[in-house]
Amino acid sequence: MIAPFFKYGLFGDEASLILAFLVGIGFGFFLERAGFGSARKLTAQFYLTDLTVFKVMFTAIITALLGIFYLSWIGWVDLSLVYVPNTYLAPQILGGLLLGFGFIVGGYCPGTSVVGTATGRFDGFIFLLGLMAGIFAFGEAYPLLEGFVNSTDLGPITLPEALHVSYGLVVFAVVALAVVGFWGAGIVERRFAAR
Amino acid sequence: MAATVATEAMKAGAAARHEAGTGPAPYMNPYLAGVGLGLVLLATFVLMGRGLGASGAFTSVVAVAVEAAAPEHARANEFYVGYLENGFGHPFKSFLVFEVLGLIVGGFLSGALAGRNRRTVEKGPRISTRGRLGLAFLGGGLMGVGSKLARGCTSGQALSGGAVLSVGSWAFMLMVFAGAYALAYFVRRQWL
C-alpha cells in the first residue's frame, strides 16, 4: 500500500493545492478537447443528435473505475482511503432532477461552464453568475431545508454493498453496460443525426 | 508566465491553422477524450484519495462573499460555516478552489491550441441573445440549488462518486439525465 499519497502523508496541504491546480488543468483540457466548452455540443445529447456527453462521461467513469480497481487489487492503492461520498438518497434524487433541468435550460453544468467561460462563451459566464445566485438562495434557505438535506442518510454506501455482490462483479457490470451503451449510442446517432 | 505560455500557444495554434487554411480544429474522439478525463480522475484518486469537483469552489466564493457582507449572518448559518472552515488558514486554500483555477487554465489552453477560443454566445438560431442569457442564468440558478441539495454536481457526484460506485451518485446521475430529457422538448427553440 503506497497510495493515496496524500493520505499516507507523502506531501502536505500546501503541496496538495499545487496538485489540485495541475489536475484542474488536465480536467479542463480534456473537457474542452471533448467539446464540452460548447453548450450546443453538450445539449445535443438531449436531442439525440450527438451523444458525446454520454460517451465521454462513461468512458471516463470506466477508465477511473477499472484503474482504481486494478491498483487496489495489486495492492498499490488502499481503496478504503479513497473518499466515497455519503449517500443521502432523497435530496440527491431531487437535486439530480433539478440539475438535469438546469443542464438543458442553462446549457452547461458547473465544470463545463467554467471551460465555456475560459474559451469566451459569455453565456457560460452568465450561467456561473446564476449558479452562485442559486447557491446563495440555497444558503439563505438552509435553516428551512436542513432537515430534508440531511434526511435518508445511508452513509458511504457503494453499489456492491447495497446489492450484496462483489466489487469486481459491479465493475464488470458497469463496463459491460457502458460497452452496450456505446454500441447503442452509435445507432441512435445515425438515426437522429440524419433527420 | 502562464499567460505568456497561453498566448504563445494560441498564436502557434492559430498560425498552424492559418497555413492549413482551416477553421477551428475538430473535437477529439469522444472515447479518447473520455480516457484522458478518466486518467486525470484516476490520478486525483491516487494522489489525493478524493475525486474532482466544481460547484464546491463556487460555494466557497459565495460563503466568503456572504461573510464579507454580513459576518454574523454567515457565522450563524451552518452551511456557510462548513465552507468558511473548509480550507486551511483561508477558505480559498482548498482543493476545489485551486482545481477550478486549473480548470480555467486547462480549458483556455486546449481551446487556444485548437483555435476554438472565441467571444460568442452559444445558442440555436431561433432565440435572441438576451433570451439565451436569461435562460443561462435561470439554468445556472437551478443547478446551484440542485448541486447543493445533492452535495455535488456532474463532476463531484456523477463522475467522481460514480467511479467509486457510490449509490447516491448513481441515483443522482440517472436523475440528471432524466431531468434534462424530460425538459428538452420545452426548451428546444433555444438549441435547435
CSV table of C-alpha atoms in Angstrom, one decimal:
chain,number,residue,atom,x,y,z
A,1,MET,CA,0.0,0.0,0.0
A,2,ILE,CA,1.5,3.3,-1.0
A,3,ALA,CA,-1.4,5.3,-2.2
A,4,PRO,CA,-3.4,7.6,-1.9
A,5,PHE,CA,-0.2,9.5,-1.4
A,6,PHE,CA,-1.8,12.4,0.4
A,7,LYS,CA,-3.5,10.1,3.0
A,8,TYR,CA,-0.1,8.4,3.6
A,9,GLY,CA,1.4,11.8,4.3
A,10,LEU,CA,3.8,11.9,1.3
A,11,PHE,CA,3.1,15.6,0.9
A,12,GLY,CA,1.3,18.2,2.9
A,13,ASP,CA,-1.6,20.7,2.5
A,14,GLU,CA,0.4,23.3,0.5
A,15,ALA,CA,1.7,20.8,-2.0
A,16,SER,CA,-1.9,19.4,-2.4
A,17,LEU,CA,-3.0,22.8,-3.6
A,18,ILE,CA,-0.4,22.8,-6.4
A,19,LEU,CA,-1.5,19.3,-7.4
A,20,ALA,CA,-5.1,20.5,-7.3
A,21,PHE,CA,-4.2,23.2,-9.8
A,22,LEU,CA,-2.3,20.7,-12.0
A,23,VAL,CA,-5.1,18.1,-12.1
A,24,GLY,CA,-7.5,21.0,-12.7
A,25,ILE,CA,-5.5,21.9,-15.9
A,26,GLY,CA,-5.8,18.3,-17.1
A,27,PHE,CA,-9.5,18.2,-16.2
A,28,GLY,CA,-10.2,21.5,-18.1
A,29,PHE,CA,-8.0,20.4,-21.1
A,30,PHE,CA,-9.9,17.2,-21.7
A,31,LEU,CA,-13.3,18.8,-21.1
A,32,GLU,CA,-12.5,21.3,-23.8
A,33,ARG,CA,-11.0,18.7,-26.1
A,34,ALA,CA,-14.2,16.8,-25.9
A,35,GLY,CA,-16.2,19.8,-27.0
A,36,PHE,CA,-17.7,20.5,-23.5
A,37,GLY,CA,-16.9,24.2,-23.6
A,38,SER,CA,-19.8,24.5,-26.1
A,39,ALA,CA,-23.4,24.5,-24.7
A,40,ARG,CA,-24.7,23.4,-28.1
A,41,LYS,CA,-22.5,20.4,-28.2
A,42,LEU,CA,-23.5,19.5,-24.6
A,43,THR,CA,-27.2,19.9,-25.1
A,44,ALA,CA,-27.2,17.9,-28.4
A,45,GLN,CA,-27.1,14.9,-26.1
A,46,PHE,CA,-30.7,15.6,-25.1
A,47,TYR,CA,-31.9,15.8,-28.7
A,48,LEU,CA,-30.1,12.6,-29.6
A,49,THR,CA,-28.1,14.1,-32.4
A,50,ASP,CA,-24.8,13.9,-30.7
A,51,LEU,CA,-24.2,11.6,-27.7
A,52,THR,CA,-20.7,12.8,-26.9
A,53,VAL,CA,-21.7,13.6,-23.3
A,54,PHE,CA,-22.7,10.0,-22.7
A,55,LYS,CA,-19.6,8.6,-24.5
A,56,VAL,CA,-17.1,10.8,-22.7
A,57,MET,CA,-18.6,10.6,-19.3
A,58,PHE,CA,-19.0,6.8,-19.3
A,59,THR,CA,-15.5,6.2,-20.8
A,60,ALA,CA,-14.1,8.4,-18.1
A,61,ILE,CA,-16.0,6.6,-15.4
A,62,ILE,CA,-15.0,3.1,-16.5
A,63,THR,CA,-11.3,4.3,-17.0
A,64,ALA,CA,-11.1,5.6,-13.5
A,65,LEU,CA,-13.2,2.7,-12.1
A,66,LEU,CA,-11.0,0.0,-13.8
A,67,GLY,CA,-7.8,1.9,-12.8
A,68,ILE,CA,-8.7,2.2,-9.2
A,69,PHE,CA,-9.9,-1.4,-9.1
A,70,TYR,CA,-6.7,-2.9,-10.5
A,71,LEU,CA,-4.4,-0.7,-8.5
A,72,SER,CA,-6.2,-1.8,-5.3
A,73,TRP,CA,-6.2,-5.4,-6.5
A,74,ILE,CA,-2.4,-5.4,-6.9
A,75,GLY,CA,-2.1,-3.7,-3.6
A,76,TRP,CA,-0.9,-0.2,-4.7
A,77,VAL,CA,-3.9,1.8,-3.6
A,78,ASP,CA,-5.8,1.3,-0.3
A,79,LEU,CA,-9.4,1.6,-1.6
A,80,SER,CA,-10.7,2.2,1.9
A,81,LEU,CA,-8.8,5.5,2.0
A,82,VAL,CA,-10.4,6.7,-1.3
A,83,TYR,CA,-13.3,9.0,-0.4
A,84,VAL,CA,-16.8,7.7,-1.1
A,85,PRO,CA,-19.4,10.4,-0.7
A,86,ASN,CA,-22.2,9.7,1.8
A,87,THR,CA,-25.5,8.8,0.2
A,88,TYR,CA,-28.5,11.0,1.1
A,89,LEU,CA,-30.9,9.4,-1.2
A,90,ALA,CA,-34.0,11.7,-1.2
A,91,PRO,CA,-32.1,15.0,-1.5
A,92,GLN,CA,-29.8,13.5,-4.1
A,93,ILE,CA,-32.7,12.3,-6.3
A,94,LEU,CA,-34.4,15.8,-6.1
A,95,GLY,CA,-31.0,17.6,-6.6
A,96,GLY,CA,-30.2,15.4,-9.6
A,97,LEU,CA,-33.6,16.2,-11.2
A,98,LEU,CA,-33.1,20.0,-10.6
A,99,LEU,CA,-29.5,19.7,-12.0
A,100,GLY,CA,-30.9,18.0,-15.1
A,101,PHE,CA,-33.5,20.8,-15.6
A,102,GLY,CA,-30.6,23.3,-15.1
A,103,PHE,CA,-28.5,21.5,-17.6
A,104,ILE,CA,-31.0,21.7,-20.5
A,105,VAL,CA,-32.2,25.2,-19.6
A,106,GLY,CA,-28.8,26.7,-18.9
A,107,GLY,CA,-26.7,24.6,-21.4
A,108,TYR,CA,-23.9,23.7,-19.0
A,109,CYS,CA,-23.0,22.1,-15.7
A,110,PRO,CA,-20.7,23.9,-13.3
A,111,GLY,CA,-17.4,22.4,-14.5
A,112,THR,CA,-18.3,22.9,-18.2
A,113,SER,CA,-19.5,26.4,-17.7
A,114,VAL,CA,-16.0,27.3,-16.3
A,115,VAL,CA,-14.5,25.8,-19.5
A,116,GLY,CA,-17.1,27.7,-21.6
A,117,THR,CA,-16.2,31.0,-19.9
A,118,ALA,CA,-12.5,30.3,-20.3
A,119,THR,CA,-13.0,29.9,-24.0
A,120,GLY,CA,-15.0,33.1,-24.4
A,121,ARG,CA,-18.6,31.8,-24.1
A,122,PHE,CA,-20.5,34.7,-22.5
A,123,ASP,CA,-23.5,32.5,-21.8
A,124,GLY,CA,-21.1,30.3,-19.7
A,125,PHE,CA,-20.2,33.3,-17.6
A,126,ILE,CA,-23.8,34.3,-17.1
A,127,PHE,CA,-24.5,30.6,-16.1
A,128,LEU,CA,-21.8,30.9,-13.5
A,129,LEU,CA,-23.5,34.0,-12.1
A,130,GLY,CA,-26.8,32.1,-12.0
A,131,LEU,CA,-25.0,29.2,-10.3
A,132,MET,CA,-23.7,31.4,-7.5
A,133,ALA,CA,-27.2,33.1,-7.1
A,134,GLY,CA,-28.7,29.6,-6.8
A,135,ILE,CA,-26.1,28.6,-4.2
A,136,PHE,CA,-26.8,31.8,-2.3
A,137,ALA,CA,-30.6,31.1,-2.4
A,138,PHE,CA,-29.9,27.6,-1.0
A,139,GLY,CA,-27.7,29.1,1.7
A,140,GLU,CA,-30.3,31.6,2.8
A,141,ALA,CA,-33.0,28.9,2.8
A,142,TYR,CA,-30.7,26.4,4.5
A,143,PRO,CA,-32.3,26.6,8.0
A,144,LEU,CA,-35.6,25.6,6.4
A,145,LEU,CA,-34.1,22.9,4.2
A,146,GLU,CA,-31.7,21.4,6.7
A,147,GLY,CA,-34.0,18.6,7.8
A,148,PHE,CA,-34.6,17.4,4.2
A,149,VAL,CA,-30.9,17.9,3.1
A,150,ASN,CA,-29.8,15.6,5.9
A,151,SER,CA,-32.5,13.0,5.5
A,152,THR,CA,-32.3,9.4,4.2
A,153,ASP,CA,-28.6,9.3,5.2
A,154,LEU,CA,-27.3,5.9,4.1
A,155,GLY,CA,-23.6,6.6,4.9
A,156,PRO,CA,-20.8,6.0,2.3
A,157,ILE,CA,-22.6,3.0,0.8
A,158,THR,CA,-21.4,1.6,-2.5
A,159,LEU,CA,-23.4,-0.4,-5.2
A,160,PRO,CA,-21.6,-3.7,-4.3
A,161,GLU,CA,-22.6,-3.2,-0.6
A,162,ALA,CA,-26.2,-2.3,-1.4
A,163,LEU,CA,-26.6,-5.3,-3.8
A,164,HIS,CA,-24.6,-7.7,-1.7
A,165,VAL,CA,-22.3,-8.7,-4.6
A,166,SER,CA,-18.6,-8.5,-5.1
A,167,TYR,CA,-16.9,-5.2,-6.1
A,168,GLY,CA,-15.5,-7.0,-9.2
A,169,LEU,CA,-18.9,-8.1,-10.4
A,170,VAL,CA,-20.2,-4.5,-10.3
A,171,VAL,CA,-17.1,-3.2,-12.1
A,172,PHE,CA,-17.7,-5.9,-14.8
A,173,ALA,CA,-21.4,-5.0,-15.0
A,174,VAL,CA,-20.8,-1.3,-15.3
A,175,VAL,CA,-18.2,-1.8,-18.1
A,176,ALA,CA,-20.5,-4.2,-19.9
A,177,LEU,CA,-23.4,-1.8,-19.7
A,178,ALA,CA,-21.1,1.0,-20.9
A,179,VAL,CA,-20.0,-1.0,-23.9
A,180,VAL,CA,-23.6,-1.9,-24.8
A,181,GLY,CA,-24.4,1.8,-24.4
A,182,PHE,CA,-21.6,2.9,-26.7
A,183,TRP,CA,-22.9,0.5,-29.4
A,184,GLY,CA,-26.4,1.8,-28.9
A,185,ALA,CA,-25.3,5.4,-29.0
A,186,GLY,CA,-23.8,4.9,-32.5
A,187,ILE,CA,-27.2,3.5,-33.7
A,188,VAL,CA,-29.1,6.4,-32.1
A,189,GLU,CA,-26.8,9.0,-33.6
A,190,ARG,CA,-27.0,7.6,-37.1
A,191,ARG,CA,-30.8,7.6,-36.9
A,192,PHE,CA,-31.3,11.1,-35.4
A,193,ALA,CA,-28.4,13.0,-36.9
A,194,ALA,CA,-29.7,12.1,-40.4
A,195,ARG,CA,-33.0,13.9,-39.8
B,1,MET,CA,4.4,33.1,-17.0
B,2,ALA,CA,1.3,31.0,-17.6
B,3,ALA,CA,-0.2,33.9,-19.5
B,4,THR,CA,2.8,34.0,-21.8
B,5,VAL,CA,2.7,30.3,-22.4
B,6,ALA,CA,-1.1,30.6,-23.1
B,7,THR,CA,-0.6,33.5,-25.6
B,8,GLU,CA,2.2,31.7,-27.4
B,9,ALA,CA,0.1,28.5,-27.6
B,10,MET,CA,-2.8,30.5,-29.0
B,11,LYS,CA,-0.6,32.1,-31.6
B,12,ALA,CA,1.0,28.8,-32.6
B,13,GLY,CA,-2.4,27.1,-32.9
B,14,ALA,CA,-3.8,30.0,-35.0
B,15,ALA,CA,-0.7,30.1,-37.2
B,16,ALA,CA,-0.9,26.4,-37.9
B,17,ARG,CA,-4.5,26.6,-39.0
B,18,HIS,CA,-3.9,29.7,-41.0
B,19,GLU,CA,-1.3,27.9,-43.0
B,20,ALA,CA,-3.6,24.9,-43.5
B,21,GLY,CA,-6.5,27.3,-44.4
B,22,THR,CA,-8.9,25.7,-42.0
B,23,GLY,CA,-11.2,26.9,-39.2
B,24,PRO,CA,-11.2,25.5,-35.6
B,25,ALA,CA,-9.7,22.1,-35.2
B,26,PRO,CA,-12.3,19.2,-34.9
B,27,TYR,CA,-13.0,17.9,-31.4
B,28,MET,CA,-11.1,14.9,-30.0
B,29,ASN,CA,-12.6,11.5,-30.5
B,30,PRO,CA,-15.0,11.2,-27.5
B,31,TYR,CA,-13.6,7.9,-26.3
B,32,LEU,CA,-10.1,9.2,-26.4
B,33,ALA,CA,-11.2,12.3,-24.5
B,34,GLY,CA,-13.0,10.1,-22.1
B,35,VAL,CA,-9.9,8.0,-21.4
B,36,GLY,CA,-7.9,11.3,-20.9
B,37,LEU,CA,-10.5,12.6,-18.4
B,38,GLY,CA,-10.7,9.2,-16.7
B,39,LEU,CA,-6.9,9.1,-16.2
B,40,VAL,CA,-7.0,12.7,-14.7
B,41,LEU,CA,-9.7,11.4,-12.3
B,42,LEU,CA,-7.7,8.3,-11.5
B,43,ALA,CA,-4.5,10.4,-10.9
B,44,THR,CA,-6.6,12.5,-8.5
B,45,PHE,CA,-7.8,9.4,-6.6
B,46,VAL,CA,-4.2,8.0,-6.4
B,47,LEU,CA,-2.6,11.3,-5.4
B,48,MET,CA,-5.3,12.7,-3.1
B,49,GLY,CA,-7.7,9.9,-2.2
B,50,ARG,CA,-10.6,12.1,-3.4
B,51,GLY,CA,-12.2,13.0,-6.7
B,52,LEU,CA,-12.7,16.1,-8.8
B,53,GLY,CA,-15.4,18.7,-8.3
B,54,ALA,CA,-16.6,22.1,-9.5
B,55,SER,CA,-19.6,23.5,-7.6
B,56,GLY,CA,-17.9,23.4,-4.3
B,57,ALA,CA,-15.4,26.1,-5.4
B,58,PHE,CA,-18.2,28.4,-6.2
B,59,THR,CA,-19.8,27.7,-2.8
B,60,SER,CA,-16.6,28.8,-1.2
B,61,VAL,CA,-16.8,32.1,-3.2
B,62,VAL,CA,-20.5,32.6,-2.1
B,63,ALA,CA,-19.7,31.8,1.5
B,64,VAL,CA,-16.8,34.3,1.6
B,65,ALA,CA,-18.9,37.0,-0.1
B,66,VAL,CA,-21.7,36.5,2.4
B,67,GLU,CA,-19.3,36.6,5.3
B,68,ALA,CA,-17.7,39.8,3.9
B,69,ALA,CA,-21.2,41.5,3.6
B,70,ALA,CA,-22.7,40.1,6.8
B,71,PRO,CA,-20.2,38.3,9.1
B,72,GLU,CA,-22.7,37.5,11.9
B,73,HIS,CA,-25.3,36.3,9.5
B,74,ALA,CA,-22.8,34.0,7.8
B,75,ARG,CA,-21.4,32.6,11.0
B,76,ALA,CA,-24.9,31.8,12.3
B,77,ASN,CA,-25.5,29.5,9.2
B,78,GLU,CA,-24.1,26.0,9.4
B,79,PHE,CA,-24.0,25.8,5.6
B,80,TYR,CA,-21.8,28.8,5.1
B,81,VAL,CA,-19.6,27.9,8.1
B,82,GLY,CA,-18.9,24.5,6.6
B,83,TYR,CA,-17.3,26.2,3.6
B,84,LEU,CA,-15.7,29.1,5.6
B,85,GLU,CA,-13.8,26.4,7.6
B,86,ASN,CA,-13.2,24.2,4.6
B,87,GLY,CA,-9.7,25.3,3.7
B,88,PHE,CA,-6.7,25.7,5.9
B,89,GLY,CA,-6.0,29.2,7.0
B,90,HIS,CA,-8.3,30.7,4.4
B,91,PRO,CA,-11.5,29.2,2.8
B,92,PHE,CA,-9.9,29.7,-0.6
B,93,LYS,CA,-6.9,27.5,0.4
B,94,SER,CA,-9.0,24.4,-0.6
B,95,PHE,CA,-8.5,21.6,-3.1
B,96,LEU,CA,-11.6,22.6,-5.2
B,97,VAL,CA,-10.8,26.3,-5.4
B,98,PHE,CA,-7.3,25.5,-6.8
B,99,GLU,CA,-8.6,22.8,-9.0
B,100,VAL,CA,-11.1,25.2,-10.6
B,101,LEU,CA,-8.3,27.7,-11.2
B,102,GLY,CA,-6.6,24.9,-13.1
B,103,LEU,CA,-9.8,24.2,-14.9
B,104,ILE,CA,-9.8,27.7,-16.3
B,105,VAL,CA,-6.2,27.4,-17.5
B,106,GLY,CA,-6.6,23.9,-19.0
B,107,GLY,CA,-9.8,24.8,-20.8
B,108,PHE,CA,-8.2,28.0,-22.2
B,109,LEU,CA,-5.1,26.2,-23.3
B,110,SER,CA,-7.0,23.4,-25.1
B,111,GLY,CA,-9.2,26.0,-26.8
B,112,ALA,CA,-6.2,28.1,-27.8
B,113,LEU,CA,-4.4,25.2,-29.3
B,114,ALA,CA,-7.5,24.2,-31.3
B,115,GLY,CA,-8.4,27.7,-32.3
B,116,ARG,CA,-11.7,27.5,-30.5
B,117,ASN,CA,-11.4,30.5,-28.2
B,118,ARG,CA,-13.9,33.0,-29.4
B,119,ARG,CA,-16.1,35.6,-27.8
B,120,THR,CA,-19.6,34.4,-28.5
B,121,VAL,CA,-22.9,33.2,-27.1
B,122,GLU,CA,-23.8,29.6,-27.6
B,123,LYS,CA,-27.4,29.3,-28.9
B,124,GLY,CA,-29.6,28.0,-31.6
B,125,PRO,CA,-30.8,30.3,-34.5
B,126,ARG,CA,-34.4,30.7,-33.1
B,127,ILE,CA,-33.7,32.5,-29.8
B,128,SER,CA,-32.4,36.1,-29.1
B,129,THR,CA,-29.1,36.6,-27.3
B,130,ARG,CA,-30.9,38.2,-24.5
B,131,GLY,CA,-33.3,35.3,-24.2
B,132,ARG,CA,-30.4,32.8,-24.2
B,133,LEU,CA,-28.6,34.8,-21.5
B,134,GLY,CA,-31.7,34.8,-19.4
B,135,LEU,CA,-32.1,31.1,-19.7
B,136,ALA,CA,-28.4,30.6,-18.9
B,137,PHE,CA,-28.9,32.5,-15.7
B,138,LEU,CA,-32.0,30.6,-14.8
B,139,GLY,CA,-30.4,27.2,-15.6
B,140,GLY,CA,-27.4,28.2,-13.5
B,141,GLY,CA,-29.7,29.0,-10.6
B,142,LEU,CA,-31.5,25.7,-10.8
B,143,MET,CA,-28.1,24.0,-10.9
B,144,GLY,CA,-26.9,26.0,-7.9
B,145,VAL,CA,-29.8,24.8,-5.8
B,146,GLY,CA,-29.7,21.2,-7.2
B,147,SER,CA,-26.0,20.8,-6.7
B,148,LYS,CA,-26.2,21.9,-3.0
B,149,LEU,CA,-29.2,19.6,-2.4
B,150,ALA,CA,-27.2,16.7,-3.9
B,151,ARG,CA,-23.9,17.7,-2.3
B,152,GLY,CA,-22.1,17.9,-5.7
B,153,CYS,CA,-22.6,18.3,-9.4
B,154,THR,CA,-21.7,16.3,-12.5
B,155,SER,CA,-18.0,16.4,-11.6
B,156,GLY,CA,-18.2,15.6,-7.8
B,157,GLN,CA,-21.1,13.3,-7.8
B,158,ALA,CA,-21.7,11.7,-11.3
B,159,LEU,CA,-18.1,11.4,-12.4
B,160,SER,CA,-16.1,11.0,-9.1
B,161,GLY,CA,-18.8,9.4,-7.0
B,162,GLY,CA,-19.8,7.2,-9.9
B,163,ALA,CA,-16.3,5.9,-10.4
B,164,VAL,CA,-16.2,4.8,-6.7
B,165,LEU,CA,-19.6,3.2,-7.1
B,166,SER,CA,-21.5,5.4,-4.6
B,167,VAL,CA,-25.2,4.5,-4.5
B,168,GLY,CA,-26.3,8.2,-4.2
B,169,SER,CA,-24.0,9.3,-7.1
B,170,TRP,CA,-25.6,6.7,-9.4
B,171,ALA,CA,-29.1,7.6,-8.4
B,172,PHE,CA,-28.1,11.3,-8.9
B,173,MET,CA,-26.7,10.6,-12.3
B,174,LEU,CA,-29.8,8.8,-13.5
B,175,MET,CA,-31.9,11.8,-12.3
B,176,VAL,CA,-29.7,14.3,-14.1
B,177,PHE,CA,-30.3,12.5,-17.4
B,178,ALA,CA,-34.0,12.0,-16.7
B,179,GLY,CA,-34.5,15.7,-15.8
B,180,ALA,CA,-32.7,17.0,-18.9
B,181,TYR,CA,-34.5,14.7,-21.2
B,182,ALA,CA,-37.9,15.5,-19.6
B,183,LEU,CA,-37.4,19.2,-20.2
B,184,ALA,CA,-35.6,19.1,-23.6
B,185,TYR,CA,-38.7,19.3,-25.7
B,186,PHE,CA,-39.9,22.5,-24.0
B,187,VAL,CA,-36.7,24.5,-24.5
B,188,ARG,CA,-35.9,23.1,-28.0
B,189,ARG,CA,-36.2,26.6,-29.5
B,190,GLN,CA,-33.1,27.6,-27.5
B,191,TRP,CA,-30.9,24.9,-29.1
B,192,LEU,CA,-32.3,23.6,-32.4
